[in-house]
Tab-separated table of C-alpha atoms in Angstrom:
chain	number	residue	atom	x	y	z
A	1	MET	CA	104.778	81.759	50.588
A	2	ARG	CA	105.418	78.532	49.116
A	3	TYR	CA	106.645	77.301	52.547
A	4	PHE	CA	103.459	78.390	54.224
A	5	PHE	CA	101.342	76.781	51.214
A	6	SER	CA	102.903	73.445	51.658
A	7	ILE	CA	102.171	73.510	55.272
A	8	ALA	CA	98.683	74.202	54.824
A	9	LEU	CA	98.108	71.809	51.911
A	10	LEU	CA	99.491	69.333	54.393
A	11	CYS	CA	97.075	70.600	57.041
A	12	LEU	CA	94.519	70.132	54.642
A	13	PHE	CA	95.008	66.492	53.678
A	14	SER	CA	95.459	65.597	57.297
A	15	SER	CA	91.999	66.595	58.216
A	16	PHE	CA	90.520	65.106	54.876
A	17	SER	CA	92.064	62.021	56.121
A	18	ALA	CA	90.366	62.155	59.086
A	19	GLN	CA	87.103	63.636	58.006
A	20	SER	CA	86.718	63.308	54.448
A	21	VAL	CA	85.921	60.485	51.763
A	22	ILE	CA	88.939	60.609	49.315
A	23	THR	CA	88.258	58.785	45.945
A	24	TYR	CA	91.781	57.527	44.514
A	25	PRO	CA	91.975	56.890	40.621
A	26	TYR	CA	93.099	53.139	41.268
A	27	ASN	CA	92.382	51.168	44.478
A	28	PRO	CA	94.388	47.759	44.741
A	29	ASP	CA	91.991	46.529	47.086
A	30	SER	CA	89.305	45.990	44.674
A	31	ASN	CA	87.004	43.912	46.990
A	32	GLY	CA	87.302	46.142	49.743
A	33	ASP	CA	88.364	43.522	52.165
A	34	ALA	CA	91.269	45.573	53.713
A	35	PHE	CA	93.833	43.036	52.249
A	36	VAL	CA	95.635	43.070	48.983
A	37	ALA	CA	95.798	39.527	48.028
A	38	THR	CA	95.497	37.225	45.006
A	39	PRO	CA	91.690	38.139	44.398
A	40	ASP	CA	92.640	41.733	43.937
A	41	MET	CA	95.418	40.776	41.438
A	42	LEU	CA	93.245	38.698	39.170
A	43	GLU	CA	90.521	41.214	38.915
A	44	THR	CA	93.687	43.740	38.016
A	45	LEU	CA	95.003	41.153	35.702
A	46	ALA	CA	91.756	40.897	33.889
A	47	PHE	CA	92.360	44.558	32.259
A	48	PHE	CA	96.307	43.892	31.665
A	49	GLY	CA	97.410	45.449	28.176
A	50	SER	CA	94.224	47.525	27.940
A	51	VAL	CA	94.561	51.555	27.888
A	52	PHE	CA	94.616	52.594	31.508
A	53	THR	CA	93.065	56.181	32.051
A	54	PRO	CA	93.126	57.334	35.679
A	55	ALA	CA	90.329	59.205	37.094
A	56	GLU	CA	90.983	62.506	38.999
A	57	ILE	CA	91.515	62.134	42.729
A	58	GLN	CA	88.429	63.449	44.359
A	59	ILE	CA	87.699	64.753	47.852
A	60	ASP	CA	84.037	64.434	48.876
A	61	GLY	CA	83.088	64.313	45.425
A	62	VAL	CA	85.207	67.666	44.570
A	63	GLY	CA	88.154	67.131	42.198
A	64	LEU	CA	91.591	67.714	43.677
A	65	LEU	CA	92.465	70.471	41.265
A	66	GLN	CA	89.262	72.395	42.468
A	67	VAL	CA	90.190	71.989	46.217
A	68	ILE	CA	93.832	73.191	45.440
A	69	LEU	CA	92.377	76.166	43.663
A	70	ASP	CA	89.844	76.710	46.545
A	71	LEU	CA	92.641	76.590	49.078
A	72	GLN	CA	94.725	78.924	46.712
A	73	ASN	CA	91.655	81.450	46.763
A	74	GLN	CA	91.301	81.202	50.743
A	75	LEU	CA	95.083	81.977	50.891
A	76	GLY	CA	94.550	85.074	48.701
A	77	ALA	CA	91.879	86.414	50.989
A	78	PHE	CA	94.097	85.864	53.782
A	79	GLN	CA	96.888	87.749	52.147
A	80	GLN	CA	94.512	90.415	51.592
A	81	ASP	CA	93.415	90.509	55.223
A	82	ILE	CA	97.162	90.618	56.055
A	83	ALA	CA	97.673	93.561	53.875
A	84	SER	CA	94.852	95.226	55.333
A	85	LEU	CA	96.478	94.617	58.743
A	86	GLN	CA	100.004	95.685	57.789
A	87	SER	CA	98.103	99.046	56.443
A	88	ASP	CA	96.472	99.832	59.518
A	89	ASN	CA	99.663	99.341	61.228
A	90	ILE	CA	101.650	101.545	59.124
A	91	ALA	CA	99.059	104.309	59.793
A	92	LEU	CA	98.905	103.582	63.591
A	93	THR	CA	102.623	103.823	63.532
A	94	GLN	CA	102.853	107.071	61.569
A	95	GLN	CA	100.440	108.362	64.195
A	96	ILE	CA	102.812	107.626	66.973
A	97	ILE	CA	105.402	109.062	65.310
A	98	ASP	CA	103.343	112.406	64.764
A	99	LEU	CA	102.643	112.495	68.402
A	100	GLN	CA	106.316	111.945	69.397
A	101	ASN	CA	107.267	114.803	66.968
A	102	ALA	CA	104.395	116.925	68.524
A	103	GLY	CA	105.820	116.274	72.031
A	104	PHE	CA	103.870	113.556	72.988
A	105	SER	CA	105.939	110.778	74.421
A	106	THR	CA	103.576	110.075	77.240
A	107	PHE	CA	100.157	111.800	78.064
A	108	ASP	CA	101.208	112.823	81.428
A	109	GLY	CA	100.043	116.346	81.447
A	110	ALA	CA	102.904	118.419	80.068
A	111	TYR	CA	102.659	121.014	77.618
A	112	SER	CA	102.434	119.744	74.043
A	113	SER	CA	100.960	120.757	70.877
A	114	LEU	CA	98.321	118.810	68.310
A	115	SER	CA	98.915	121.669	65.737
A	116	GLY	CA	98.948	119.907	62.208
A	117	ILE	CA	97.578	116.620	63.318
A	118	PRO	CA	94.551	115.860	61.672
A	119	SER	CA	93.102	112.800	63.459
A	120	MET	CA	93.377	111.976	67.326
A	121	ALA	CA	90.305	109.945	67.348
A	122	TRP	CA	89.925	107.729	70.643
A	123	VAL	CA	93.125	108.814	72.243
A	124	ASP	CA	93.245	109.497	76.098
A	125	LEU	CA	94.926	113.152	76.633
A	126	SER	CA	93.390	113.626	80.075
A	127	PHE	CA	95.059	116.437	82.295
A	128	ALA	CA	97.096	117.449	78.999
A	129	ASN	CA	97.858	121.300	78.624
A	130	LEU	CA	96.819	122.435	75.275
A	131	SER	CA	96.261	126.125	75.948
A	132	ASP	CA	96.607	128.408	73.187
A	133	ASP	CA	96.741	125.695	70.566
A	134	TYR	CA	95.430	125.552	67.172
A	135	LEU	CA	93.256	122.602	66.783
A	136	ALA	CA	91.030	123.682	64.067
A	137	ASN	CA	89.321	120.927	61.867
A	138	ILE	CA	91.144	118.248	64.164
A	139	ASN	CA	89.348	114.987	64.586
A	140	LEU	CA	88.979	114.515	68.405
A	141	SER	CA	85.654	112.267	68.192
A	142	TYR	CA	85.675	109.711	71.286
A	143	ALA	CA	88.651	110.984	72.814
A	144	THR	CA	89.161	111.207	76.567
A	145	LEU	CA	90.044	114.800	77.250
A	146	SER	CA	88.862	115.330	80.727
A	147	ASN	CA	90.622	117.810	82.851
A	148	CYS	CA	92.483	119.168	79.977
A	149	ASN	CA	93.420	122.916	79.646
A	150	PHE	CA	92.156	124.136	76.234
A	151	MET	CA	92.308	127.975	77.496
A	152	SER	CA	92.066	130.180	74.448
A	153	SER	CA	92.451	127.286	72.048
A	154	ASN	CA	91.314	127.357	68.477
A	155	LEU	CA	88.967	124.371	67.860
A	156	ILE	CA	87.139	125.649	64.880
A	157	ASN	CA	85.324	122.893	62.899
A	158	ALA	CA	86.808	120.383	65.597
A	159	ASN	CA	85.051	117.142	65.588
A	160	LEU	CA	84.677	116.469	69.431
A	161	SER	CA	81.665	114.084	68.862
A	162	TYR	CA	81.013	111.357	71.780
A	163	SER	CA	84.398	112.987	73.475
A	164	ASP	CA	84.842	113.208	77.216
A	165	LEU	CA	85.421	116.957	77.972
A	166	SER	CA	84.480	116.594	81.620
A	167	TYR	CA	86.092	119.280	83.939
A	168	SER	CA	88.334	120.579	81.188
A	169	ASP	CA	88.933	124.693	80.922
A	170	LEU	CA	87.679	125.656	77.642
A	171	THR	CA	87.884	129.415	79.004
A	172	SER	CA	87.934	131.902	75.928
A	173	ALA	CA	88.249	129.012	73.544
A	174	THR	CA	86.703	129.103	70.018
A	175	LEU	CA	84.643	126.201	69.165
A	176	ASN	CA	82.689	127.690	66.112
A	177	ASN	CA	81.122	125.194	63.995
A	178	ALA	CA	82.252	122.484	66.037
A	179	ASN	CA	80.623	118.993	66.441
A	180	LEU	CA	80.009	118.293	69.899
A	181	PHE	CA	77.324	115.715	69.417
A	182	ASN	CA	76.874	113.605	72.464
A	183	ALA	CA	80.053	115.217	74.247
A	184	ASP	CA	80.355	114.919	77.795
A	185	LEU	CA	80.959	118.686	79.014
A	186	THR	CA	80.031	117.751	82.911
A	187	GLY	CA	81.728	120.274	85.021
A	188	THR	CA	83.560	122.061	81.920
A	189	ASN	CA	84.370	125.575	82.328
A	190	LEU	CA	83.301	127.413	79.143
A	191	PHE	CA	83.431	130.933	80.439
A	192	ASN	CA	83.993	133.220	77.531
A	193	ALA	CA	83.995	130.685	75.067
A	194	SER	CA	82.555	130.772	71.495
A	195	LEU	CA	80.497	127.935	70.397
A	196	THR	CA	78.858	129.821	67.415
A	197	SER	CA	76.780	127.195	64.839
A	198	ALA	CA	78.490	124.230	67.129
A	199	ASN	CA	76.614	120.915	66.939
A	200	LEU	CA	75.577	120.537	70.836
A	201	VAL	CA	72.824	117.729	70.135
A	202	SER	CA	72.687	115.317	73.083
A	203	ALA	CA	75.700	117.129	74.853
A	204	ASN	CA	76.051	116.808	78.687
A	205	PHE	CA	76.243	120.401	80.248
A	206	THR	CA	75.591	119.193	83.943
A	207	GLY	CA	77.714	121.583	86.204
A	208	ALA	CA	79.106	123.392	83.208
A	209	ASN	CA	80.004	126.967	83.674
A	210	LEU	CA	78.311	128.818	80.723
A	211	PHE	CA	78.695	132.442	81.768
A	212	ASN	CA	79.517	134.678	78.758
A	213	THR	CA	79.530	131.690	76.501
A	214	ASP	CA	78.288	132.472	72.854
A	215	LEU	CA	75.840	129.900	71.723
A	216	SER	CA	74.710	131.887	68.376
A	217	ASN	CA	73.058	129.640	66.037
A	218	ALA	CA	73.955	126.480	68.120
A	219	ILE	CA	72.218	123.410	67.226
A	220	ILE	CA	70.748	122.324	70.441
A	221	GLN	CA	68.117	119.853	69.460
A	222	GLU	CA	67.893	117.379	65.972
């Protein structure tokens, strides 16, 4: 951290030297002719022996101490951003571990279980075999679930909003109280499935098999 701060401070002053006006507490070139010569020395000698109280170095009219404090505040904000990113990374790493423990090394369609995994939002599970799986309360929002096998699976209270379930097999699946808002169910097989009290607002059922599907109390329109 100390090394990083030193580098940042060096870069800051490098940029100041090129872009900012720096006022020093003592300027030996008193007449501003770009040379330190006798006239400059004579002016200095006029104050020889008097109390010398140097002023604070200023950068564009702002004291150096305030500039350093502002820089420290910026570094603190960056550290918070880094901590937040590290926290997100830890969460994603844990999700990967959960997937691996659940049997997902790759989503190649081999049988796996998602039981006990609370959130799978945004994942691509195309062609996965999840038949007879317990998926109640799972978050699969925005997930790609096309051509999946969900036969007889329990999806009660599942969040499937904005998910792609096109051409998946949900035969005899239970989706009571599930959230299917804006879900794509194109060509999906919902034969004998239960969608009691499910949210089906803006869902696309083009070409879906709804034979013997239970849509009791399902929400079709807002």
